[in-house]
Coordinates of C-alpha atoms and ligand atoms in Angstrom, one line a residue:
X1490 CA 29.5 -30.7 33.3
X1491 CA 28.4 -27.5 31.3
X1492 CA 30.8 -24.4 32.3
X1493 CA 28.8 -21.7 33.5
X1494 CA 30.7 -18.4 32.7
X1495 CA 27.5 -16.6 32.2
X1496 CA 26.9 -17.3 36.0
X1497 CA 25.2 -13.8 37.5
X1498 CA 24.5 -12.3 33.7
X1499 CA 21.1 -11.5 32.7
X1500 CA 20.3 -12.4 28.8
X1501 CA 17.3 -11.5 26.5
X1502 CA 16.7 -13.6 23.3
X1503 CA 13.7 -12.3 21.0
X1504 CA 11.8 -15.0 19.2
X1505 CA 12.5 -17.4 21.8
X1506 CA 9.3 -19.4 21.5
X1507 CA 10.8 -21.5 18.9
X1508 CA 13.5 -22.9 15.6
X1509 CA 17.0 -20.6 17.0
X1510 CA 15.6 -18.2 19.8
X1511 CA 14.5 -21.3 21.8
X1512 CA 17.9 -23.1 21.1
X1513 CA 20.0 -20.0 22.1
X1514 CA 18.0 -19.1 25.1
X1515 CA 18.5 -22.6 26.5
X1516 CA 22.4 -23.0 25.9
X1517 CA 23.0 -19.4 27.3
X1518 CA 20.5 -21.0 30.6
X1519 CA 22.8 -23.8 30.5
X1520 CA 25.7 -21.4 30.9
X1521 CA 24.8 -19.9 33.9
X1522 CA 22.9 -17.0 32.6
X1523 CA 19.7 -15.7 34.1
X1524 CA 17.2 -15.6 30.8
X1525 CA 13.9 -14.1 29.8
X1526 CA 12.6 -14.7 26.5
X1527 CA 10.4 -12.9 24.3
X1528 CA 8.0 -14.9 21.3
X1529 CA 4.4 -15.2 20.1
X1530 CA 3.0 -18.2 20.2
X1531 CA 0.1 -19.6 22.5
X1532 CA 0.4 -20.6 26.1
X1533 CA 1.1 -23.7 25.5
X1534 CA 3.9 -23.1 23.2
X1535 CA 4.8 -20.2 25.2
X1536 CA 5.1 -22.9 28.6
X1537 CA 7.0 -25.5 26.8
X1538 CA 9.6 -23.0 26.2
X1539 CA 9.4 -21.5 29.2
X1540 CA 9.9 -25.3 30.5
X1541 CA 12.9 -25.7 28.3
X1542 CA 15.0 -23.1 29.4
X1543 CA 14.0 -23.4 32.7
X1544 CA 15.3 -27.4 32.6
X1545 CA 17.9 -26.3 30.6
X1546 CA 19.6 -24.5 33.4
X1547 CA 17.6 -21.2 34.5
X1548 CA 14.9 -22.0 36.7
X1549 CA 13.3 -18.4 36.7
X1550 CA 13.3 -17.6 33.5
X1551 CA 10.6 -15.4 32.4
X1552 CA 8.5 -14.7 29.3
X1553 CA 8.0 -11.1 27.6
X1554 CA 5.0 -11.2 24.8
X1555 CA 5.9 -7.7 23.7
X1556 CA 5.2 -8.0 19.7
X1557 CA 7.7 -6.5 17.9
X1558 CA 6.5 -4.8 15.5
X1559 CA 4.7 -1.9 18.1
X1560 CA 8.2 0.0 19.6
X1561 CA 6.2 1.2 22.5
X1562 CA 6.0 -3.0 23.5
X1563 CA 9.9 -3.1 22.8
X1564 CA 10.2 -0.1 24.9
X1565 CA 7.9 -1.7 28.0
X1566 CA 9.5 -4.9 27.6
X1567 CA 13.1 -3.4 27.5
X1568 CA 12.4 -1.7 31.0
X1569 CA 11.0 -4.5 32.8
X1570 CA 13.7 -6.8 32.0
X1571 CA 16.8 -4.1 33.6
X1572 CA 19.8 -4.2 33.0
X1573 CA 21.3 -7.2 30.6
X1574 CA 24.2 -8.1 29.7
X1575 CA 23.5 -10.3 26.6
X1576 CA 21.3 -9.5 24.3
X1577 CA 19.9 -11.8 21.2
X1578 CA 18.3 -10.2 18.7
X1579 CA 16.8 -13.0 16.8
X1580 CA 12.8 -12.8 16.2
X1581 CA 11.8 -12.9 12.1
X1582 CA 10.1 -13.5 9.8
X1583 CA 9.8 -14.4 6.0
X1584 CA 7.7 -13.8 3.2
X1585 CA 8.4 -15.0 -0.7
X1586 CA 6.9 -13.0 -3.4
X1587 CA 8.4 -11.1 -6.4
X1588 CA 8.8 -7.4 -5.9
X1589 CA 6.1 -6.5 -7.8
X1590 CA 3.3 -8.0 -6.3
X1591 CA 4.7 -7.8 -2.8
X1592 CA 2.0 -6.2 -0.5
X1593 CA 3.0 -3.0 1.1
X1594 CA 1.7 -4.6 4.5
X1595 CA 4.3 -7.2 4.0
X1596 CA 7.6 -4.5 3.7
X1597 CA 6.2 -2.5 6.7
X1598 CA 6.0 -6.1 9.1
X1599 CA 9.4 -7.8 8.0
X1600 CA 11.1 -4.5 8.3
X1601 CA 9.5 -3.9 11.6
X1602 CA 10.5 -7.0 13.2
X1603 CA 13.6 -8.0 11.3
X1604 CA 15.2 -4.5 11.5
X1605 CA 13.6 -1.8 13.1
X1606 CA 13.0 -4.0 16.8
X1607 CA 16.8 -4.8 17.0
X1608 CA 17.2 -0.9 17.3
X1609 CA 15.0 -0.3 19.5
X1610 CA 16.2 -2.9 22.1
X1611 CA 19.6 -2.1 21.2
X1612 CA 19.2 1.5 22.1
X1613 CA 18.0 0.3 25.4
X1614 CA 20.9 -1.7 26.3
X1615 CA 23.9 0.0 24.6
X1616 CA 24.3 3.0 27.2
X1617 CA 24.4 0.3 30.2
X1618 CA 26.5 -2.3 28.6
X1619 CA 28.9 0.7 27.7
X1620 CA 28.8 1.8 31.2
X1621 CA 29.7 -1.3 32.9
X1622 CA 32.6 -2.5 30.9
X1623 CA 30.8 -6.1 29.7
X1624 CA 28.1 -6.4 26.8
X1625 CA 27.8 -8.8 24.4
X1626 CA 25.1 -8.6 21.2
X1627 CA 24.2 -10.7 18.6
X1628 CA 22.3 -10.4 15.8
X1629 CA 20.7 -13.3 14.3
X1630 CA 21.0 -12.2 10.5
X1631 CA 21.4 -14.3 7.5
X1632 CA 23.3 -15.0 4.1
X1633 CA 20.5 -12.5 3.1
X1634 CA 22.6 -10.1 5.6
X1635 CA 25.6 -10.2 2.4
X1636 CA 24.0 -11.9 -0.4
X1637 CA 20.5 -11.8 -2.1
X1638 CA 18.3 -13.5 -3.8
X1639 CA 15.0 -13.4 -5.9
X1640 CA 11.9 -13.0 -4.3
X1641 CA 13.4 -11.8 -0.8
X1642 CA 13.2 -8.0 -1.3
X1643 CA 12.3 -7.2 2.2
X1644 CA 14.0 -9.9 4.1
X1645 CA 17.0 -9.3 2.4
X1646 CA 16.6 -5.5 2.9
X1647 CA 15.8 -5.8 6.4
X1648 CA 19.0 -8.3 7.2
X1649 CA 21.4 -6.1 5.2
X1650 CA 20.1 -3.4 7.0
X1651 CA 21.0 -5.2 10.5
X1652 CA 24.5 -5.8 9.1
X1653 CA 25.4 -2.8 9.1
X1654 CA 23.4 -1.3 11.8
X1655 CA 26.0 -3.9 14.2
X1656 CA 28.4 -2.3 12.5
X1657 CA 28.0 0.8 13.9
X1658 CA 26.7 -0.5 17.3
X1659 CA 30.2 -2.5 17.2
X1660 CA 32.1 0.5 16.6
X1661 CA 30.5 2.8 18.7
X1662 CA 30.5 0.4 21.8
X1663 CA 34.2 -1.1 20.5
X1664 CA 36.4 0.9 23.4
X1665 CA 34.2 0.2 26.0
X1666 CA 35.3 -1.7 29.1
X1667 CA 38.8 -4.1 29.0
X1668 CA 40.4 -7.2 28.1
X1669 CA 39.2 -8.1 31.9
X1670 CA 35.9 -7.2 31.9
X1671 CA 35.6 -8.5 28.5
X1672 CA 34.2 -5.3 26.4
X1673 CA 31.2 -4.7 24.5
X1674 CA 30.9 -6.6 21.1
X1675 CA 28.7 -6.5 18.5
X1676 CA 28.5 -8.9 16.1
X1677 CA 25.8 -10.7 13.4
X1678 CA 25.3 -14.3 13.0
X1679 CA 24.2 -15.1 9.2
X1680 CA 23.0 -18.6 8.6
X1681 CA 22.4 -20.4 5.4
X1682 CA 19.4 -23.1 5.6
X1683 CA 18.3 -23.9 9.6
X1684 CA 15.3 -26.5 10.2
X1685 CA 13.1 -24.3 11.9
X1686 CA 9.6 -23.8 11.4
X1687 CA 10.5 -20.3 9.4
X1688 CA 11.4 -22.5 5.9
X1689 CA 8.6 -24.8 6.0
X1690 CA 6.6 -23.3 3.1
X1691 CA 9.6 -23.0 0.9
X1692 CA 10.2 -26.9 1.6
X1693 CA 6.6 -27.4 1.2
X1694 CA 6.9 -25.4 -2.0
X1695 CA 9.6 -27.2 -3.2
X1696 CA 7.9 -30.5 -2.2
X1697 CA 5.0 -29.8 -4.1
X1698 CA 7.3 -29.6 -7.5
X1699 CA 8.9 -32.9 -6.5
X1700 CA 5.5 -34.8 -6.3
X1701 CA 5.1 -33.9 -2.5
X1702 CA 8.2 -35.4 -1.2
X1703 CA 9.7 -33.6 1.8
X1704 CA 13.4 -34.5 1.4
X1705 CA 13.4 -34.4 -2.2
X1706 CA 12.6 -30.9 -1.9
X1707 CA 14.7 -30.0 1.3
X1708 CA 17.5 -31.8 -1.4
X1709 CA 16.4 -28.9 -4.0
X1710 CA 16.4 -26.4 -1.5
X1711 CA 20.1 -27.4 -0.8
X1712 CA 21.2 -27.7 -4.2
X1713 CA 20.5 -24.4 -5.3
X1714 CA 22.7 -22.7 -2.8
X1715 CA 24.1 -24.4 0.2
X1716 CA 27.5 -26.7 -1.2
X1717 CA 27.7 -28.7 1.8
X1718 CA 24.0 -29.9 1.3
X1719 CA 23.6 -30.2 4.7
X1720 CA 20.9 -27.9 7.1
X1721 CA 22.5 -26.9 10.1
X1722 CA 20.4 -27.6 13.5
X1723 CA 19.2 -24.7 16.1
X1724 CA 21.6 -25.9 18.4
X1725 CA 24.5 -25.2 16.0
X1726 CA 23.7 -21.8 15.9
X1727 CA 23.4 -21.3 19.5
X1728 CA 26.8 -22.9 19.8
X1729 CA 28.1 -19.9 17.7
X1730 CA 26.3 -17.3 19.9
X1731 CA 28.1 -19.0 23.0
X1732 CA 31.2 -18.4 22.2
X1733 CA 31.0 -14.7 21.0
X1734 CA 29.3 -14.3 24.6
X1735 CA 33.0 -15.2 26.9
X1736 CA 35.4 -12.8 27.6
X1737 CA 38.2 -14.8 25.3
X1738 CA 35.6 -13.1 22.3
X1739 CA 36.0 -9.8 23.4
X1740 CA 37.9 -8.2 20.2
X1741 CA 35.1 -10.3 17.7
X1742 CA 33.6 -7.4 17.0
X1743 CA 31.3 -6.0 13.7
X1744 CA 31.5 -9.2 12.9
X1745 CA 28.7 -10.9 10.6
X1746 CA 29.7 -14.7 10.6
X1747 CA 28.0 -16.9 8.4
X1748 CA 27.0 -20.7 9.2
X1749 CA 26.1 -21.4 5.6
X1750 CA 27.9 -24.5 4.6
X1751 CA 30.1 -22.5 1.8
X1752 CA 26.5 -20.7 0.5
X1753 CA 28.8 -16.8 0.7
X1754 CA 32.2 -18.4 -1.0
X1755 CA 30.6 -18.9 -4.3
Ligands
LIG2213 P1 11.0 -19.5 13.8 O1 9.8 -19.2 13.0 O2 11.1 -20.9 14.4 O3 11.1 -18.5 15.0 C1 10.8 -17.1 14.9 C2 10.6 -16.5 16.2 O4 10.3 -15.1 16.1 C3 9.4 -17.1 17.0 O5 9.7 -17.2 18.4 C4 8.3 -16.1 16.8 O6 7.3 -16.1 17.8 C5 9.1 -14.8 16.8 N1 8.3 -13.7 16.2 C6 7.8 -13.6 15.0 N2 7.1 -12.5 14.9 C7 7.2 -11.8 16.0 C8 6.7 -10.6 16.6 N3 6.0 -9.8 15.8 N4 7.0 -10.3 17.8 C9 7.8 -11.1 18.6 N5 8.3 -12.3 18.2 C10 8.0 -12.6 16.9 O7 12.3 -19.1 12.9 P2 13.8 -19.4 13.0 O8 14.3 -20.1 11.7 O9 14.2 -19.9 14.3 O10 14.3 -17.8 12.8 C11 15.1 -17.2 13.8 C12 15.9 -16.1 13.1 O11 16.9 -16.8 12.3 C13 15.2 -15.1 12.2 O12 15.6 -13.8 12.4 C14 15.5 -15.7 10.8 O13 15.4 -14.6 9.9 C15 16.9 -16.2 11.0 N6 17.3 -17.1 10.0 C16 16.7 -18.3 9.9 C17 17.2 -19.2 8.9 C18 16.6 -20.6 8.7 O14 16.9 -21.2 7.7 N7 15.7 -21.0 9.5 C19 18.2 -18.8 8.1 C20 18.8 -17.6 8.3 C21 18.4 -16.7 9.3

């Protein structure tokens, strides 16, 4: 049977709709935790998430369609969903192209999603989480958090950015609450390749080199940067974020942990 610590916490994952979000939001449901989620997507995608989580363990969980790049939708979606005492910061985005021809339009919408949304909702839930002694928030960043690499100027901006943004969150919030009530942590998760829907067009790039074979160019993809040349799943990831949510994770904290398969010990 699943141990539901998160029983009576309330938990909001951004970019729920799908790849991570949608894998997160249903493990912490399966914990016990009460979850809305916020995504694009149409209704049908939004419903089959919805459906998910909902089977996964929280049968009123609830859907925010706030886009993230507008912070007046952040702050709307941030009051209706109260008080929470897990927050996800995980919706993104990614856009390839060398710095030089990158369009403006593109910096201003990874930025905005990627970096500027996670301080917005964390601003909202901060004071509260502070307040009560128990808060737990994690950052879905990436090797591009601590590494770079070419053609990734925003991305990596924006997920260097949230590094250290949690950093000060962490340390600001670090001497809230108590062993018992299990503090207020902070922390990134930074994964190397995920299959998700977000690296399709640099597999199908890669594809296209190899004569349009998928796996050959998921293999190239691997090769270049990930030793154990293997893609982790969704649901790794959300195993991660479960365990910085107990109590026994309390002094993890400014943490950004990477899932990468060696990619940051070269
Ligand atoms: P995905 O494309 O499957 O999911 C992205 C989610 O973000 C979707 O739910 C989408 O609706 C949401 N989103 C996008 N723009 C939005 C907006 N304007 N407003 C609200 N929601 C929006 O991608 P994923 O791979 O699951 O990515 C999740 C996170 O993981 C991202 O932050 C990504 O940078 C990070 N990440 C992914 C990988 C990987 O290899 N897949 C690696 C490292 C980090």
């Amino acid at each position: 049977m699943t141990d539901r610590f998160l029983e009576g916490r309330r938990a909001l994952v951004t970019g729920a709709t799908s790849g991570i979000g949608l894998a997160v939001a249903r493990a912490l449901a399966a914990a016990g935790a009460h979850v809305q989620i916020n995504g694009l997507g149409d209704a049908g995608q939004v419903e089959a998430a919805l459906a998910a989580v909902r089977a996964a363990g929280d049968p009123g969980a609830l859907h925010h369609g706030a886009d993230l790049r507008d912070p007046a939708a952040i702050r709307a979606m941030m009051a209706l969903a109260g008080p929470l005492d897990v927050l996800v910061n995980n919706a993104g985005v990614q856009f390839t192209s060398p710095l030089g021809s990158l369009p403006d339009e593109r910096w201003d919408q990874i930025l905005a999603i990627n970096l500027s949304a996670c301080f917005h909702t964390l601003k909202a839930v901060l004071p509260g989480m502070q307040a009560r002694g128990f808060g737990r928030v994690v950052n879905i960043a990436s090797v591009h958090g601590l590494v770079a690499s070419v053609a990734k100027a925003p991305y990596v901006a924006a997920k260097h950015g949230l590094v250290g943004l949690s950093k000060v969150a962490a340390l600001e919030a670090a001497a809230a609450g108590s062993r018992e009530s299990g503090g207020v942590t902070v922390n990134c998760v930074c994964p190397g390749w995920v299959e998700t829907a977000l690296i399709e067009p640099q597999i199908a790039a890669r594809a296209a080199q190899a004569g349009g074979d998928r796996e050959a160019g998921i293999r190239a993809l691997l090769a270049e940067k990930q030793p154990s040349g293997r893609m982790a799943l969704p649901e790794e990831i959300a195993a991660l974020v479960l365990f910085l949510c107990r109590r026994a994770a309390h002094n993890i904290n400014g943490a950004a942990l990477p899932v990468d398969g060696g990619w940051t010990a070269q």
